[in-house]
XYZ file of C-alpha atoms in Angstrom:
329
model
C 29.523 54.324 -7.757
C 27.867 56.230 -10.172
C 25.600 59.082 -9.175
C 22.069 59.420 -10.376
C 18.305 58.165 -9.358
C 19.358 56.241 -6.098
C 16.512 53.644 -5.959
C 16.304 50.987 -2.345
C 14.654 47.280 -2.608
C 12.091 45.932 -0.342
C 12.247 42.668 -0.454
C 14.695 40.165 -2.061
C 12.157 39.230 -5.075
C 12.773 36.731 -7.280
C 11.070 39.585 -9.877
C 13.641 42.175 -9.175
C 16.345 41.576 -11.333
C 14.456 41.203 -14.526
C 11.864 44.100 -13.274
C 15.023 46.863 -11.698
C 18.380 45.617 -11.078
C 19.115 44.956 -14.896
C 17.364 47.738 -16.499
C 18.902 49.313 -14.037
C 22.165 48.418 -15.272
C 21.441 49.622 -18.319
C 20.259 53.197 -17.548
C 23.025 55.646 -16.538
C 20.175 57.900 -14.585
C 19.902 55.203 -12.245
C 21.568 52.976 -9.048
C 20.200 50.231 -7.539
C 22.133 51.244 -4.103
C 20.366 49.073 -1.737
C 17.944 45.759 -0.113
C 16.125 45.072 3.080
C 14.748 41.656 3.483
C 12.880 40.396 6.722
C 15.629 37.699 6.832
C 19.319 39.726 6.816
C 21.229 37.168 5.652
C 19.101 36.832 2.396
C 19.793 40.307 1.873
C 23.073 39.505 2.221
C 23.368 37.033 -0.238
C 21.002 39.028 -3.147
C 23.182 42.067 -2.200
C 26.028 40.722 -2.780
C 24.576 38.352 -6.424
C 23.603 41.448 -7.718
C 26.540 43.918 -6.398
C 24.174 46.098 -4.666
C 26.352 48.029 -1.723
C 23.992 48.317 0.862
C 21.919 45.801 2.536
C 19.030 47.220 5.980
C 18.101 45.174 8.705
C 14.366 46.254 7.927
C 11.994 47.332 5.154
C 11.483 50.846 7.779
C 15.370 51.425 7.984
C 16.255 51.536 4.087
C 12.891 53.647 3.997
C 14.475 56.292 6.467
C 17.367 55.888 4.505
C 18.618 59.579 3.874
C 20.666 59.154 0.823
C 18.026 56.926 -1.169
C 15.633 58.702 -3.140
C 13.243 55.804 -4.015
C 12.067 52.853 -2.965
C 10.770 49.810 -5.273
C 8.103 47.667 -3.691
C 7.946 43.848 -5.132
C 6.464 42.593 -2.108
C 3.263 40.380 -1.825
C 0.030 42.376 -2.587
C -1.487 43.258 1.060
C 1.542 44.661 2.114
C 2.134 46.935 -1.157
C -0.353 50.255 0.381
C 1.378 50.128 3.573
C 5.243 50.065 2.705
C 3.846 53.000 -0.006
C 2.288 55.000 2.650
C 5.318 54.565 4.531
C 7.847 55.544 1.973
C 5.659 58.335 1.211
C 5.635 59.632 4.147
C 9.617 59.225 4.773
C 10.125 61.592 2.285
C 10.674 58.543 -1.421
C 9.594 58.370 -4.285
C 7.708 55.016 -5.300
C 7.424 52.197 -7.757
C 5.501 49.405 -6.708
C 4.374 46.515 -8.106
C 1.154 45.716 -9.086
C -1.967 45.729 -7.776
C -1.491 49.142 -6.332
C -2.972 47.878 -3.416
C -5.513 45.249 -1.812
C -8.452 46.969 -2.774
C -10.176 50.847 -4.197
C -10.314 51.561 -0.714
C -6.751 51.564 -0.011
C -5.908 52.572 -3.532
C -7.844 55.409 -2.561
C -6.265 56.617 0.485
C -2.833 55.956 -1.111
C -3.610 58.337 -4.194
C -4.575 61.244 -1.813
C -1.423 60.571 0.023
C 0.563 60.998 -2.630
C -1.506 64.009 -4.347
C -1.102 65.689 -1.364
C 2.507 65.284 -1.242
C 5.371 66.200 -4.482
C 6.841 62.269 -4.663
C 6.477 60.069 -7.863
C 3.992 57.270 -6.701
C 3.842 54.870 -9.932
C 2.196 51.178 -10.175
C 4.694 48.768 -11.727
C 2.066 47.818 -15.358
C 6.056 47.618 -17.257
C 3.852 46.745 -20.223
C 2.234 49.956 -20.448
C 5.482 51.974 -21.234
C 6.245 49.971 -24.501
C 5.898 50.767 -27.970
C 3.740 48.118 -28.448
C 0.909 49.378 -26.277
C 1.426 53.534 -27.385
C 1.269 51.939 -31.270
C -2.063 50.217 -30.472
C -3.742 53.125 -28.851
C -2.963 55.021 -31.885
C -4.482 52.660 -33.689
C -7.593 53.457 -31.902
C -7.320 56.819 -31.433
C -6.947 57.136 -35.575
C -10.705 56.138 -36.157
C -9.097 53.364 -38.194
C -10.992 50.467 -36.381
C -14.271 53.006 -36.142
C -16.838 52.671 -33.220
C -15.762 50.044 -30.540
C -17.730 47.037 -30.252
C -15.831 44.841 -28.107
C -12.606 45.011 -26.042
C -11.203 41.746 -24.577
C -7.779 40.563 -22.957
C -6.724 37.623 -21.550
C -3.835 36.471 -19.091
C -3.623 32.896 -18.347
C -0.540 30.920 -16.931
C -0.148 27.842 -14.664
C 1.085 28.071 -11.659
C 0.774 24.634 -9.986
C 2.504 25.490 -7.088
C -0.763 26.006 -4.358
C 1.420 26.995 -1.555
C 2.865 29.849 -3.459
C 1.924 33.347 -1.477
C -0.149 34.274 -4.462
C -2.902 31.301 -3.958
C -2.645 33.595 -0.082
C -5.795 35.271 0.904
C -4.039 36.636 3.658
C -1.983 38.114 1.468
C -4.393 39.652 -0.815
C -4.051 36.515 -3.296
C -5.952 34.976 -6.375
C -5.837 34.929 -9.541
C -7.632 37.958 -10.469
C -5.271 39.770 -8.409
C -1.988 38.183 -9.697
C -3.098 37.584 -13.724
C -6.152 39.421 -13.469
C -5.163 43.026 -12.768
C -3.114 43.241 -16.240
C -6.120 41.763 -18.147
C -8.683 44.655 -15.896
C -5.708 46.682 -16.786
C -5.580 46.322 -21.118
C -9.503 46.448 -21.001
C -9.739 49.928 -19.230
C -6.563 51.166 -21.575
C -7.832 49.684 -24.806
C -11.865 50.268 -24.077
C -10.722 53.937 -23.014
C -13.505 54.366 -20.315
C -13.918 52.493 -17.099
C -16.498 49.613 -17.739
C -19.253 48.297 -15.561
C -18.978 44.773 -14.477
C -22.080 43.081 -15.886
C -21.094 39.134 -15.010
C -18.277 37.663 -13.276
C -17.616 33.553 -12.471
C -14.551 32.294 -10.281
C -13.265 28.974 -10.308
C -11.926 28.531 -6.785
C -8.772 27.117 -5.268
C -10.699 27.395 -2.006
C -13.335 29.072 -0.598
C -11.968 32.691 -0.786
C -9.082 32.050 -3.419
C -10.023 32.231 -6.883
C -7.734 29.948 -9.532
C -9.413 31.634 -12.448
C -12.196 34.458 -13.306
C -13.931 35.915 -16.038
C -15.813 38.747 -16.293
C -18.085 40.641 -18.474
C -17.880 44.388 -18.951
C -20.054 47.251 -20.206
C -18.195 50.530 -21.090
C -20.621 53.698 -20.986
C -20.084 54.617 -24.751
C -21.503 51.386 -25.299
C -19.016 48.776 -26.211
C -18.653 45.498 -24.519
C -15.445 44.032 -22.628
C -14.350 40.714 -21.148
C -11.612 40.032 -19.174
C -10.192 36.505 -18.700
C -7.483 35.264 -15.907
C -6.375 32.403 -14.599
C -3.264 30.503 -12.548
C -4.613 27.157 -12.765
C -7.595 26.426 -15.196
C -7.903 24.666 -19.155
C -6.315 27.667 -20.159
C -3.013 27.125 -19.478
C -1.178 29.808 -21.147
C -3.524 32.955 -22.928
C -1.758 36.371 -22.851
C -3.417 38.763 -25.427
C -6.033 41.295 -26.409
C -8.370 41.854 -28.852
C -10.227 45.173 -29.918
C -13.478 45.150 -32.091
C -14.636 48.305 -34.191
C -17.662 48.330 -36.601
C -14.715 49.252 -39.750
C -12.103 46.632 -38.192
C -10.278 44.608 -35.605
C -6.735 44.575 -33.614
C -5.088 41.756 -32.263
C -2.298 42.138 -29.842
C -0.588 39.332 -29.121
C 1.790 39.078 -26.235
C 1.590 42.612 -24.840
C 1.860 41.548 -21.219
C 5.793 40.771 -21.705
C 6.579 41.696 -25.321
C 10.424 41.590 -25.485
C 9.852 37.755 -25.421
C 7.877 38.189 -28.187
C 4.967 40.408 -29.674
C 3.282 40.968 -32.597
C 0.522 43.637 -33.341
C -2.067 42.900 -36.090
C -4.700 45.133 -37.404
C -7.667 44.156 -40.344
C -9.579 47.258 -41.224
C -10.974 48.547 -44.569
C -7.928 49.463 -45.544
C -6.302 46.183 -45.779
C -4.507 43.946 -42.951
C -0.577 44.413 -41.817
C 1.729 43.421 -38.759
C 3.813 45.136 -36.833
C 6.504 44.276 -34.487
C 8.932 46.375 -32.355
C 12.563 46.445 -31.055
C 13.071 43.562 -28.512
C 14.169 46.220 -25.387
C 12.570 44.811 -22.317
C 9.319 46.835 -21.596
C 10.928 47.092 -17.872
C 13.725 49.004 -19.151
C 11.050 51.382 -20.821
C 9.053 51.454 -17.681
C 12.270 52.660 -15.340
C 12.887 55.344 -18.095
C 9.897 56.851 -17.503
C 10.185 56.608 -13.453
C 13.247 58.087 -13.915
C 12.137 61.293 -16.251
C 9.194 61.634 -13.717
C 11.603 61.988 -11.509
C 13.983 63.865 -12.555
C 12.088 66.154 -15.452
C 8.584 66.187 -13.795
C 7.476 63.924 -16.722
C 4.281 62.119 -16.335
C 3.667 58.755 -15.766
C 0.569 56.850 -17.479
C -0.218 54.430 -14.161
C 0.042 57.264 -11.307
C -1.827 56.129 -8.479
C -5.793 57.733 -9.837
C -5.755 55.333 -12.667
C -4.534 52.380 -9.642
C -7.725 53.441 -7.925
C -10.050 53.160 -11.285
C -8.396 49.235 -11.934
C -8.878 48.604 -8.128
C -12.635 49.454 -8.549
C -12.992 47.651 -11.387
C -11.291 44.206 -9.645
C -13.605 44.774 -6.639
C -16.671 44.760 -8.527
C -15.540 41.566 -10.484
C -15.202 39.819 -6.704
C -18.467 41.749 -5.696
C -19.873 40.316 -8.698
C -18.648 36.521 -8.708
C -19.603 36.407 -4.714
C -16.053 36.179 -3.260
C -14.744 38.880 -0.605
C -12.716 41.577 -1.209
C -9.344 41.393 -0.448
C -7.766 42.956 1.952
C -4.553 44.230 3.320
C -2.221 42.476 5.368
């Protein structure tokens, strides 16, 4: 075994490998050392896929764990603010998927939990940590594009299966949850201000479940936003974002996953070029900087204050379309 960031599972999630166990592979700071499922013998069985050594009969015992050091959190949304106030409180450092949490409320509560204590607490937006992202908010921050107009981003993929825990209101489910919080997410990164949500319309799965949602935003400097999302709608696959200044525009296209694929175009008075970036997955970026947090005190770009501004800003978009907020499990 080596020795190094010794990081616990909750959950055997299908997104864990791609989003921990192989960057994990690939980082020498860092061991995967063990999994707790709610069903042992599936722990059993990822434990042993993925050579992970130690396997808890619950998500509380790996928490209480004494020689883990973190805990990643891939379960469904309701249940991410209360296995992150537990680990929190046992003592672990966190990375948990996103949404932070079921609503601002509980993103809330969580960021004063973890403010008041000296853990790591960092939501899981991998795509934040790539070059791709840091390149276009230098583009921004240059002046290049000049005064924002419009911000807009878009993540749309079908997911046909309705049974699927993320069509779950129980569960904190719906689209603008699953899809939507990355699209919320680019808007507030890329607009850099937290907008007001001016119009919102849900296409619904059922009464409480939305399948799709826009929304249009109003930053307070004055530039526009819309946000776009969807698990089942015409759109069946969108995944970009687009940035509008008086002297020029950015495209990005792909930025939700770019190691399968990115490019980054910009048109501004100065002519037009493209830009692309090393194909390392963003996860592997986004573990590196968990780790330096850490380990260095480095900061991370998604603690849990900027979980509670995308939170508020998902909560008005269901405020605004008519639909409950969700809530945890």
């Amino acid at each position: 075994m080596r020795s190094g960031l010794r990081i616990g599972i909750l959950g055997a999630a299908r997104i864990a490998p791609a989003s921990l166990i192989k960057p994990a592979e690939r980082n020498p700071e860092v061991v995967v050392a063990a999994v707790a499922a709610r069903d042992r013998s599936r722990a059993e069985g990822f434990a042993r896929k993925h050579s992970i050594p130690q396997v808890y009969d619950s998500y509380q015992a790996l928490i209480d764990a004494p020689d883990l050091d973190a805990v990643y959190i891939p379960l469904p949304n309701g249940l991410h603010g209360r296995w992150t106030r537990a680990a929190v409180q046992a003592g672990k450092h966190v990375l948990c998927e996103k949404p932070f949490t079921a609503n601002a409320a509980e993103a809330s509560e969580i960021s004063a939990l973890a403010s008041a204590s000296d853990r790591v607490v960092m939501e899981a937006f991998h795509y934040r940590y790539h070059p791709l992202m840091s390149a276009a908010e230098q583009v921004i921050a240059s002046g290049e594009l000049g005064t924002l107009r419009r911000v807009e981003a878009a993540l749309c993929f079908p997911l046909p299966k309705f049974s699927d825990i993320r069509y779950d209101y129980a569960l904190a489910g719906g689209a603008l949850m699953d899809a939507g919080c990355y699209a919320v997410h680019m808007a507030r990164v890329l607009g850099g201000e937290n907008p007001e949500v001016v119009a919102a319309q849900a296409k619904l799965r059922e009464p409480r479940i939305d399948r799709a949602m826009t929304a249009e935003l109003r930053f307070p400097s004055g530039h526009s936003g819309h946000i776009r999302c969807s698990m089942w709608s015409a759109d069946v696959l969108r995944v970009g974002a687009t940035v509008i200044g008086e002297r020029g525009r950015m495209r990005l296209v792909n930025p939700v996953l770019p190691h399968l694929g990115h490019l980054l175009t910009v048109r501004s008075e100065g002519g037009g070029r493209v830009r692309r970036f090393a194909h390392r997955a963003s996860y592997d970026y986004q573990l590196d900087a968990f780790a330096a947090a850490v380990l260095r005190g480095e900061p991370v770009a998604t603690a849990p204050s900027d979980a509670v501004d995308t939170m508020t800003v998902i909560d008005a978009i269901y405020r605004t379309a008519g639909l409950p907020l969700r809530q945890p499990s």
